[in-house]
PDB file of C-alpha atoms (C1' of nucleotides) in Angstrom:
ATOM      1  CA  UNK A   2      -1.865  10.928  -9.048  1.00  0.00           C
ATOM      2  CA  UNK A   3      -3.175   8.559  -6.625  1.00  0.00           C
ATOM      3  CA  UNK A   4      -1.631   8.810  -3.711  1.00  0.00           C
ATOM      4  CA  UNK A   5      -1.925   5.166  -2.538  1.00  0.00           C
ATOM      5  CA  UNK A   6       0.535   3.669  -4.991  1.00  0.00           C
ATOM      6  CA  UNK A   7       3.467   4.677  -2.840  1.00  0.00           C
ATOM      7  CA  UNK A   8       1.966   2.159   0.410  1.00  0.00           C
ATOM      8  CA  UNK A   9       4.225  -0.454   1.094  1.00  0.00           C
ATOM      9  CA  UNK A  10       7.366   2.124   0.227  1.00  0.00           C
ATOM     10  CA  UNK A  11       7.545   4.844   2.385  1.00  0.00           C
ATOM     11  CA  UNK A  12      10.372   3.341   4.401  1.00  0.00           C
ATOM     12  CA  UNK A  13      12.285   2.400   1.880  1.00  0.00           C
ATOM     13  CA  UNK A  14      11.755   6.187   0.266  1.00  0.00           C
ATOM     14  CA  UNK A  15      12.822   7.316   4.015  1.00  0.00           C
ATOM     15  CA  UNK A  16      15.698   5.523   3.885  1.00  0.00           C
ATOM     16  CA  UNK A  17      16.786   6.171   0.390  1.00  0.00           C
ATOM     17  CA  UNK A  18      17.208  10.202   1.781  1.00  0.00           C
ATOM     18  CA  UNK A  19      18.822   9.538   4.395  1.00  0.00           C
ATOM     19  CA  UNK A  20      21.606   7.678   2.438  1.00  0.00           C
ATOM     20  CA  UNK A  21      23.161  11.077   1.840  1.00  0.00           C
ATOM     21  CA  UNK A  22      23.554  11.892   4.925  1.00  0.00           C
ATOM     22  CA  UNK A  23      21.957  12.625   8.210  1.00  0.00           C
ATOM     23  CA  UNK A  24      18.195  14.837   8.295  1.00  0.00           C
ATOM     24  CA  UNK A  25      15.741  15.685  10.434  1.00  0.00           C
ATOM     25  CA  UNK A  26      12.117  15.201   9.384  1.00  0.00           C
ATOM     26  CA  UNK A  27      10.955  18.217   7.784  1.00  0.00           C
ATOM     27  CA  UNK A  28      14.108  18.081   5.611  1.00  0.00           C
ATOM     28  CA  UNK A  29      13.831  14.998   4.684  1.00  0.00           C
ATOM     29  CA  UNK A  30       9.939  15.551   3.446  1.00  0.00           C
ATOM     30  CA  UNK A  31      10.871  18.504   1.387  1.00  0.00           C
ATOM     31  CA  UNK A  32      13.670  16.297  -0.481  1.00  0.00           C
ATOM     32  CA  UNK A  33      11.147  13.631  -0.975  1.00  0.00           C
ATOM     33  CA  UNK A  34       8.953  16.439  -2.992  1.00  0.00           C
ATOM     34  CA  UNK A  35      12.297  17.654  -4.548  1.00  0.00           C
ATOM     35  CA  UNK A  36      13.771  14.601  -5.852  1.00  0.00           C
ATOM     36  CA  UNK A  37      10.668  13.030  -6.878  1.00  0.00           C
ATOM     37  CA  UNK A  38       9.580  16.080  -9.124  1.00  0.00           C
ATOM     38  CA  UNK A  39       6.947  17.204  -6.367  1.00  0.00           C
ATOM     39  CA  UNK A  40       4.815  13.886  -6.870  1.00  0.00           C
ATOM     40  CA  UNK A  41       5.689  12.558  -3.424  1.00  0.00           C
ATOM     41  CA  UNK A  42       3.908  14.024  -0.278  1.00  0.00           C
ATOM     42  CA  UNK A  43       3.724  12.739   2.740  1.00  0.00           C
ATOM     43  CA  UNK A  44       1.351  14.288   5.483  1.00  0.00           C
ATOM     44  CA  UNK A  45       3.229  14.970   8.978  1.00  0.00           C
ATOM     45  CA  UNK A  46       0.864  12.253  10.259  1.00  0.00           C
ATOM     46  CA  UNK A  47       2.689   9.223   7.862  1.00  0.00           C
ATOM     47  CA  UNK A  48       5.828  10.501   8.163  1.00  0.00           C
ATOM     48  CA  UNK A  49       6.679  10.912  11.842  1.00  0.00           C
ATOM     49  CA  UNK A  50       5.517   7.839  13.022  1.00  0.00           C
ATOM     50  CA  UNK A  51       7.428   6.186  10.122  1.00  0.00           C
ATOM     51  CA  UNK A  52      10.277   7.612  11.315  1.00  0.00           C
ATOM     52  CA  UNK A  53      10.048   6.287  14.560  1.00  0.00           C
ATOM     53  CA  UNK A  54       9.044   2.759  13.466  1.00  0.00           C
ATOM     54  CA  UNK A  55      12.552   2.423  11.298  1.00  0.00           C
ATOM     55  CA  UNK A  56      13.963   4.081  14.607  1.00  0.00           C
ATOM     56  CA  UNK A  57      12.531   1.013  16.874  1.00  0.00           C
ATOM     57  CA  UNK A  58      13.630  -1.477  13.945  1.00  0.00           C
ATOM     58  CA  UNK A  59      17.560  -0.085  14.669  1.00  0.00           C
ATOM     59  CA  UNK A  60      17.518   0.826  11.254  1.00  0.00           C
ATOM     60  CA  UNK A  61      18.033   4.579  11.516  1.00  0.00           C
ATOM     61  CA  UNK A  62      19.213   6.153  14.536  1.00  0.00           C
ATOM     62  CA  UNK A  63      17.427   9.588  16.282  1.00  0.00           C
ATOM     63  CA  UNK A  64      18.874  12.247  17.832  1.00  0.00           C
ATOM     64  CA  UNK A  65      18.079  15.690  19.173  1.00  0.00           C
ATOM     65  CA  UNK A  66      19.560  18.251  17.818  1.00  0.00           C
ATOM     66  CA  UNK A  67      19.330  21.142  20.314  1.00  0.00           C
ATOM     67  CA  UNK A  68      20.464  24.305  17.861  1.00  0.00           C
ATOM     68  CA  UNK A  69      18.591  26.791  20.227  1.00  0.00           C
ATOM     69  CA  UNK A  70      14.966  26.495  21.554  1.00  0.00           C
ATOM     70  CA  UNK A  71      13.902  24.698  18.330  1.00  0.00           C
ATOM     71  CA  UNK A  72      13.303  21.103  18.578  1.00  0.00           C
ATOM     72  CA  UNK A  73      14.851  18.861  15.890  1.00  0.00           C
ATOM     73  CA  UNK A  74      15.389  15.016  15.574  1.00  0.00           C
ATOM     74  CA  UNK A  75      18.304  14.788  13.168  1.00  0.00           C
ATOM     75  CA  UNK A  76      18.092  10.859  11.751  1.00  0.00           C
ATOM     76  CA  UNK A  77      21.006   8.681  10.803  1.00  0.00           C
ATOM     77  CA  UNK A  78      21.266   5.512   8.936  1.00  0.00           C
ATOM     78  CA  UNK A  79      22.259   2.735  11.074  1.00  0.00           C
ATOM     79  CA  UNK A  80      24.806  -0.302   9.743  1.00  0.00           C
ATOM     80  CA  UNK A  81      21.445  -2.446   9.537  1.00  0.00           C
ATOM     81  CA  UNK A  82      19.602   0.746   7.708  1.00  0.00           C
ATOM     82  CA  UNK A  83      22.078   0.234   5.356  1.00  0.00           C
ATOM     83  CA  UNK A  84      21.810  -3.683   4.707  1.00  0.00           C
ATOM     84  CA  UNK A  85      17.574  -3.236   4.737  1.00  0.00           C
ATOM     85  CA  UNK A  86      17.682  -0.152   1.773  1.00  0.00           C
ATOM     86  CA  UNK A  87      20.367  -2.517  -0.796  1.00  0.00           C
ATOM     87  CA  UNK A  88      17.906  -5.185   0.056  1.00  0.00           C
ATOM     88  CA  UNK A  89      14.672  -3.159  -0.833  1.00  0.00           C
ATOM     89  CA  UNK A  90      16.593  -1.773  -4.270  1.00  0.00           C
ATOM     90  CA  UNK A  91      16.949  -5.294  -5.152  1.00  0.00           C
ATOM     91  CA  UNK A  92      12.690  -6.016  -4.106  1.00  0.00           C
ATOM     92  CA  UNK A  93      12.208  -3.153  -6.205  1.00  0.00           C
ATOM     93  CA  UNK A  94      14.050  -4.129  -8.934  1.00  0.00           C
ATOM     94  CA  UNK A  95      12.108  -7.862  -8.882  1.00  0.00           C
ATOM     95  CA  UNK A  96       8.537  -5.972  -7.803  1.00  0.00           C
ATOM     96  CA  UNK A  97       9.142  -3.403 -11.191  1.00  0.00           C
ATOM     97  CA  UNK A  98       9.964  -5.934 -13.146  1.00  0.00           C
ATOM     98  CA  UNK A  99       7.308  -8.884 -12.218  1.00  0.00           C
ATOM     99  CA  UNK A 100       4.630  -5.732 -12.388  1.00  0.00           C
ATOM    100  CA  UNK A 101       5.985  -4.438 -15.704  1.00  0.00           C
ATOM    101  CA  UNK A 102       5.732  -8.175 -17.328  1.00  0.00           C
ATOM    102  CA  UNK A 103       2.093  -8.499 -16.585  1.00  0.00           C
ATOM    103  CA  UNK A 104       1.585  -4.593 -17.694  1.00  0.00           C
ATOM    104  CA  UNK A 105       3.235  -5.219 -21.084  1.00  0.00           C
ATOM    105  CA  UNK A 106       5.923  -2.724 -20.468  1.00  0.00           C
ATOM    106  CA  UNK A 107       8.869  -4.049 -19.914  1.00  0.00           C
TER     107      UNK A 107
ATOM    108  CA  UNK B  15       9.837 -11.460  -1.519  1.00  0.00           C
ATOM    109  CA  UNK B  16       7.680  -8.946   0.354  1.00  0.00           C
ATOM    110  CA  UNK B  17       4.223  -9.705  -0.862  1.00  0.00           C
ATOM    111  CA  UNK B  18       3.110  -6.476   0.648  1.00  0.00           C
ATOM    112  CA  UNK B  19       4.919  -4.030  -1.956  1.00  0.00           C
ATOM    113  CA  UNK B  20       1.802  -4.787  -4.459  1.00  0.00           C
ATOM    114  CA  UNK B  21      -0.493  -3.446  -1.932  1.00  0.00           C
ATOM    115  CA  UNK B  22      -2.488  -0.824  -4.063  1.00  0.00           C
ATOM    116  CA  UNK B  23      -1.723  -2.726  -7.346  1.00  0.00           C
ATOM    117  CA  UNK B  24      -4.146  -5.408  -7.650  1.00  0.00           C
ATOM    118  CA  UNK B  25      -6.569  -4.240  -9.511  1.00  0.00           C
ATOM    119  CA  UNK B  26      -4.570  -2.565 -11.799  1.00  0.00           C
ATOM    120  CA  UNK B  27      -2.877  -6.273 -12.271  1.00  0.00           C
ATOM    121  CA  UNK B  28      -6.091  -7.777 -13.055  1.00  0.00           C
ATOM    122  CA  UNK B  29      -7.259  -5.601 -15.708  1.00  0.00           C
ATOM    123  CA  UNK B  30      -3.914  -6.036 -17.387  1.00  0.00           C
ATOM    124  CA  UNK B  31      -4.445  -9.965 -17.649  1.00  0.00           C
ATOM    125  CA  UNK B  32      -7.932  -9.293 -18.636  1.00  0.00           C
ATOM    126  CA  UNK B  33      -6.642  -6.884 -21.479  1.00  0.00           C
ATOM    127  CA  UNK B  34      -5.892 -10.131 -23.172  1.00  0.00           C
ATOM    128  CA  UNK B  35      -9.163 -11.260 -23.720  1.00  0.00           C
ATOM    129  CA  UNK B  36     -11.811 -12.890 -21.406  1.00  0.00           C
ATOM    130  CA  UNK B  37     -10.679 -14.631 -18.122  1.00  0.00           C
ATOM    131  CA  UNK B  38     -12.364 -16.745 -14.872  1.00  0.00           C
ATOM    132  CA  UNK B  39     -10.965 -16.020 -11.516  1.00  0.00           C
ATOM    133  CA  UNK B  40      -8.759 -19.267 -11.497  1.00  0.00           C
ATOM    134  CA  UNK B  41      -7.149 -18.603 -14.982  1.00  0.00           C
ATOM    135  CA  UNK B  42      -6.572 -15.004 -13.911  1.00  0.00           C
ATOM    136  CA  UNK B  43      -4.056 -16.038 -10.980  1.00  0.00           C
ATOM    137  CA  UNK B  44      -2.656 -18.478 -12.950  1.00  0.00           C
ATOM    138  CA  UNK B  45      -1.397 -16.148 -15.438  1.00  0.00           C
ATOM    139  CA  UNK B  46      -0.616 -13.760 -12.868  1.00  0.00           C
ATOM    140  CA  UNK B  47       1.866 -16.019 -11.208  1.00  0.00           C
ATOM    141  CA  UNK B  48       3.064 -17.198 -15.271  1.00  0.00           C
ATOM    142  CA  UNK B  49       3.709 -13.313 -16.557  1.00  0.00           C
ATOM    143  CA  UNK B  50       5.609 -12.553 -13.278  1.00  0.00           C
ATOM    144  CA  UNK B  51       7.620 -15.074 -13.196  1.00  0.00           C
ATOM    145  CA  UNK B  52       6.088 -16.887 -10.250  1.00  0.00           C
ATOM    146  CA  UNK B  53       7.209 -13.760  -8.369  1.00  0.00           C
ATOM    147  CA  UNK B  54       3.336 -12.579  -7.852  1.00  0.00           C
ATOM    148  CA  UNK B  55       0.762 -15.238  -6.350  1.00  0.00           C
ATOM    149  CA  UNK B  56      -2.209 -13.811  -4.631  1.00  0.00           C
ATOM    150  CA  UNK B  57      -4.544 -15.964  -2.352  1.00  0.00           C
ATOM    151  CA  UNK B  58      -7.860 -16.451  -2.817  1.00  0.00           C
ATOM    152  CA  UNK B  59      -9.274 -14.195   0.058  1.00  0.00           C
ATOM    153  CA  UNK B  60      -7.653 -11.683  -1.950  1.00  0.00           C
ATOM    154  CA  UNK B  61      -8.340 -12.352  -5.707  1.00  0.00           C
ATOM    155  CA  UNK B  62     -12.131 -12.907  -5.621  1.00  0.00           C
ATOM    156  CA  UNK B  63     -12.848  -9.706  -3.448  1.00  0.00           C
ATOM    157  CA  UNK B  64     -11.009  -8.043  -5.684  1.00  0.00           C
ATOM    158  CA  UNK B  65     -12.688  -9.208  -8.891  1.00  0.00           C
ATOM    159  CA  UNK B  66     -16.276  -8.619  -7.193  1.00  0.00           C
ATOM    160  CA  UNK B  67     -14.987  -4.561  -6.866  1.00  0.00           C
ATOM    161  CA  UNK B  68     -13.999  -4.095 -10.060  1.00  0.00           C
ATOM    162  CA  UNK B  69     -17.396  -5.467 -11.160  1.00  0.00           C
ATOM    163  CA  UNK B  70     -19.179  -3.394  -9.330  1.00  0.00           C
ATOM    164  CA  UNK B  71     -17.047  -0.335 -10.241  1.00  0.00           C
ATOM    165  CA  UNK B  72     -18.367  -1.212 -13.833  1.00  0.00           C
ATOM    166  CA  UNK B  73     -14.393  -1.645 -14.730  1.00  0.00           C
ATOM    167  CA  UNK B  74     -15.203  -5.791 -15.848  1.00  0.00           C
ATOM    168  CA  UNK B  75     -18.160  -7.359 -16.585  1.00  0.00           C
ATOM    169  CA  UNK B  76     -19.034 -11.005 -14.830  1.00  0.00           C
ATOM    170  CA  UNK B  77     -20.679 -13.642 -16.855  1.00  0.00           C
ATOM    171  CA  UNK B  78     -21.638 -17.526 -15.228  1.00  0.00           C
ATOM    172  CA  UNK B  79     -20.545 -19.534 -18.024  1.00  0.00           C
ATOM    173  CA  UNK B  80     -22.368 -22.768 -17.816  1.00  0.00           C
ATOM    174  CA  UNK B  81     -19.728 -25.748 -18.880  1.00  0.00           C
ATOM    175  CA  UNK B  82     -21.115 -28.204 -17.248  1.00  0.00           C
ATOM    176  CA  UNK B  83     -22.028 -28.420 -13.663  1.00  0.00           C
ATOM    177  CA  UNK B  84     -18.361 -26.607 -12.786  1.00  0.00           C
ATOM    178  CA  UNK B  85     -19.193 -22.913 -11.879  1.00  0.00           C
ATOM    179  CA  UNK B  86     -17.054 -20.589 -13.021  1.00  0.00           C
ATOM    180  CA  UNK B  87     -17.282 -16.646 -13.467  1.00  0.00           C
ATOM    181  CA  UNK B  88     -15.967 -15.391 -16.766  1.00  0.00           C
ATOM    182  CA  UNK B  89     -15.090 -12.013 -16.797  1.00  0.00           C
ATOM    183  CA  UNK B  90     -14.573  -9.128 -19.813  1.00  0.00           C
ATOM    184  CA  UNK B  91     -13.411  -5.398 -19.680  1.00  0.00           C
ATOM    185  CA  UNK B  92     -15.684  -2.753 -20.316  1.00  0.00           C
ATOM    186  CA  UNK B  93     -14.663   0.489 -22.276  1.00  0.00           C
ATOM    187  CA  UNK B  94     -14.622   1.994 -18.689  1.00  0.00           C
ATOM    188  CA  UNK B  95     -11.996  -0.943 -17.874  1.00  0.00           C
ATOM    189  CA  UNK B  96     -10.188  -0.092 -20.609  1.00  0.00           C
ATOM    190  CA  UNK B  97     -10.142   3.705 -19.618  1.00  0.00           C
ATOM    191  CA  UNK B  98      -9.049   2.650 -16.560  1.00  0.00           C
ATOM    192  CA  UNK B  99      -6.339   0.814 -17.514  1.00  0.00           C
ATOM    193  CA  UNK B 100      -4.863   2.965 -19.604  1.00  0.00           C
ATOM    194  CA  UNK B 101      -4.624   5.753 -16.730  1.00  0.00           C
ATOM    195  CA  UNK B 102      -3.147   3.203 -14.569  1.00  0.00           C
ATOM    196  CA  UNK B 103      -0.306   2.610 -16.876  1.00  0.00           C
ATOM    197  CA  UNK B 104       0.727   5.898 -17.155  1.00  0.00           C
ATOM    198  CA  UNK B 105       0.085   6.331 -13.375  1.00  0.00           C
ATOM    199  CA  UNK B 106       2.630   3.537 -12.727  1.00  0.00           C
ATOM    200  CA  UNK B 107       5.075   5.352 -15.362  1.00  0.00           C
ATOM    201  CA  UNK B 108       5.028   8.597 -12.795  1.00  0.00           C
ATOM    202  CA  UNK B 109       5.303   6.549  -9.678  1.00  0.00           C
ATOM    203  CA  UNK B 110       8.110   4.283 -11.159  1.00  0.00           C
ATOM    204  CA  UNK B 111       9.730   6.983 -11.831  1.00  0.00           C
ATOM    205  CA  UNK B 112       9.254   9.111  -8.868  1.00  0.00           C
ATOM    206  CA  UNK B 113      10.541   6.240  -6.720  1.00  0.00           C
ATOM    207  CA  UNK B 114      13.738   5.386  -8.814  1.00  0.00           C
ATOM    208  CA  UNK B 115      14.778   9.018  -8.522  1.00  0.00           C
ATOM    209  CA  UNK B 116      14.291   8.711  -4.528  1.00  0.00           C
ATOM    210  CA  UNK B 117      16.237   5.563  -4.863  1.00  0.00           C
ATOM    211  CA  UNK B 118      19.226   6.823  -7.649  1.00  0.00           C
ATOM    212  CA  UNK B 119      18.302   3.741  -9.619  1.00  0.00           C
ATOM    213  CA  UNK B 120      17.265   5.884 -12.308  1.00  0.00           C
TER     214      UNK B 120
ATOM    215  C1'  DG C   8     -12.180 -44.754  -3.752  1.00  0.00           C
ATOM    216  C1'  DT C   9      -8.998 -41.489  -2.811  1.00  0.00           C
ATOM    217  C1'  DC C  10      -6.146 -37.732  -3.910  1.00  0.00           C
ATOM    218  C1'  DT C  11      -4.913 -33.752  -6.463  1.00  0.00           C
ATOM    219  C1'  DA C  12      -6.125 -29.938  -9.273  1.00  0.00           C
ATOM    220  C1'  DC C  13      -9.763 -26.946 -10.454  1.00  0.00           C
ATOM    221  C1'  DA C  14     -12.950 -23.281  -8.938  1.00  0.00           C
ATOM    222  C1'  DT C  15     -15.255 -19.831  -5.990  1.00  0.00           C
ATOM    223  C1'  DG C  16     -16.280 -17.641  -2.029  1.00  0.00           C
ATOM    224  C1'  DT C  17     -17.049 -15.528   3.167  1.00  0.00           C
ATOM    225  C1'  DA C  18     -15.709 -13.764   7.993  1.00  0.00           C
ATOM    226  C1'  DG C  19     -12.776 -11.507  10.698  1.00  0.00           C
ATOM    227  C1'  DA C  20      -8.695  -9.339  11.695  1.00  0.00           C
ATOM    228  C1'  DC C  21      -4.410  -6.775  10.741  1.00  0.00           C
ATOM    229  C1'  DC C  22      -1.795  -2.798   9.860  1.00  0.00           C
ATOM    230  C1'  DG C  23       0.170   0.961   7.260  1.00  0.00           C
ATOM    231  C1'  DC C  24      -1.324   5.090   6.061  1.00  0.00           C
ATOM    232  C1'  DC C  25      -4.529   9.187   6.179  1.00  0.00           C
ATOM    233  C1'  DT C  26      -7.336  12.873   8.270  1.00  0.00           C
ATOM    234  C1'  DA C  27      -7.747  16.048  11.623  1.00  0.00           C
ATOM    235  C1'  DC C  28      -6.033  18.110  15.328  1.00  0.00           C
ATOM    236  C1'  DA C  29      -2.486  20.054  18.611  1.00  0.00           C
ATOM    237  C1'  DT C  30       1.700  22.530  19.843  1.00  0.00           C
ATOM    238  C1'  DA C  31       5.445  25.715  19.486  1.00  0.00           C
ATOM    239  C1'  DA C  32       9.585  28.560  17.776  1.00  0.00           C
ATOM    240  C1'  DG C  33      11.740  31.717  14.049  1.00  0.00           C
ATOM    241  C1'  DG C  34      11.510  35.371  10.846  1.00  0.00           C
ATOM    242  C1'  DA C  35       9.315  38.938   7.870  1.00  0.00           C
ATOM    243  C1'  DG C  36       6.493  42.785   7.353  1.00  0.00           C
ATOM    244  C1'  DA C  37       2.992  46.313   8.930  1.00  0.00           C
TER     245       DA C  37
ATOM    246  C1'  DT D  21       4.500  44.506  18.859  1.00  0.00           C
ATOM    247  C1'  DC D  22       1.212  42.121  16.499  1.00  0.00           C
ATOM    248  C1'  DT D  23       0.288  39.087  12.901  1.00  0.00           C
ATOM    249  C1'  DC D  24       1.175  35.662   9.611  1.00  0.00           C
ATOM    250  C1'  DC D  25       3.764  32.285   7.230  1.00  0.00           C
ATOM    251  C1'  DT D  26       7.271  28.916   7.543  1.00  0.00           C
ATOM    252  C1'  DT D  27       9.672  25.640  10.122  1.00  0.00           C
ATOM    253  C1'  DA D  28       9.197  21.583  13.068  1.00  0.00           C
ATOM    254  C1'  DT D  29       7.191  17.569  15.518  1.00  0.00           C
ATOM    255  C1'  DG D  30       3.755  14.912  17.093  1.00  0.00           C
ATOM    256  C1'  DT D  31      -0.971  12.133  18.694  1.00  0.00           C
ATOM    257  C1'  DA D  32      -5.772   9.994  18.209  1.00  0.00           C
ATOM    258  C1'  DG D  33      -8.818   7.708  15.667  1.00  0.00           C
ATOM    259  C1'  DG D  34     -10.327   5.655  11.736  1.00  0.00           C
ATOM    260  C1'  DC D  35     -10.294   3.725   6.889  1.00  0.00           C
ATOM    261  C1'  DG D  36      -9.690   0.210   3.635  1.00  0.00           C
ATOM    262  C1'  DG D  37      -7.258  -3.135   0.970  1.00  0.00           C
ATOM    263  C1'  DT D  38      -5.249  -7.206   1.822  1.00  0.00           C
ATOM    264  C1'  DC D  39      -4.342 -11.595   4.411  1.00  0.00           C
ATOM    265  C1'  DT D  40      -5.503 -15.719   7.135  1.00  0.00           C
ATOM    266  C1'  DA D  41      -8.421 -19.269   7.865  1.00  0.00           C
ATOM    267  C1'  DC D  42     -12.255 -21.543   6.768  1.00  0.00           C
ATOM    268  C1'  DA D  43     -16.030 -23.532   3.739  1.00  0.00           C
ATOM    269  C1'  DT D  44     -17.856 -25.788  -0.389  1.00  0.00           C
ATOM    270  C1'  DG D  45     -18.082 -28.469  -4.446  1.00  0.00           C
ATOM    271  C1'  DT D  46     -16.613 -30.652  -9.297  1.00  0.00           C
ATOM    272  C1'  DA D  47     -13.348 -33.233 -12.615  1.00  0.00           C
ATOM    273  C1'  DG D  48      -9.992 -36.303 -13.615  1.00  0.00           C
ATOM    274  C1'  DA D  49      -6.156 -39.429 -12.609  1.00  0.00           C
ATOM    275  C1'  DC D  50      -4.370 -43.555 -10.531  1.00  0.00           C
TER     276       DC D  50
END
DNA sequence: GTCTACATGTAGACCGCCTACATAAGGAGA
DNA sequence: TCTCCTTATGTAGGCGGTCTACATGTAGAC
């Protein structure tokens, strides 16, 4: 499906996953394909820089995880991370809902 | 709240109040704003562009209707439209869908 | 005669995301 | 050991839909 519906919500998706805990990127793309059914995919080149962006905002916090030679930036949700994602369920619940009106759906 | 989480649903919004029967621009975001609960409003820079593309995807036709000296641009779906619309309902289905499961709403 | 609502449109810029590319380590199999 | 796939992270440059700001004109109310 068209990929360009999801604009707007990566960051929220991002920090939806990382509500259960801490992950480092890669992980955190793979349980976006899981947990959607495999309909979400972000490329490496949307995701990383998201990442960073939420990690300038203070909402998630980056570390690196140095388990051996291989580089890793584990990712944690921050006290404001928190606050941001309740806030964007409740924009989601008003965006679904004002969409699904003029759809016919609800 | 955020205006930007419609990004990418426009057009899909437009054909759904056209679905209804004939529309100009004007009416159009007025019953935008009315189905939604005043929740969607969508300036003018934004509307009329918008209209113009679907027009010249072949997804609405444009007609000048003549009342008077008032111009106004009445526009119709075509079966295409229709077709269109259609997918895009079941496309938001998936992505709703996709998204709540991120989020655990669903 | 002025103000508000109606009605449509363009120019330019913004910005989130995508495409394409770049780098490198770990593990499996030949 | 050589190769290949998976894991893992990132940058550069551009695209495109939307927004901001501006421009224009009519109809009706007060």
């Amino acid at each position: 499906m068209r990929q360009d519906l999801f604009r707007g919500h990566l960051e929220t998706l991002l920090l939806a996953v990382l509500e259960d805990g801490p992950r480092h990127g890669y992980a955190i793309s793979q349980e976006l394909a899981v947990r959607s059914g495999g309909v979400l995919s972000y490329p490496t080149g949307s995701l990383y820089p998201a990442l960073r962006r939420l990690e300038t905002a203070g909402l998630i916090q980056g570390d690196w995880a140095g388990d051996s030679g291989r580089q890793r930036r584990t990712y944690e949700l921050t006290a404001a991370g928190r606050r941001t994602l309740a806030a964007d369920k409740q924009d989601w619940q008003q965006f679904t809902t004002a969409v699904e009106s003029v759809l016919r759906l609800a």
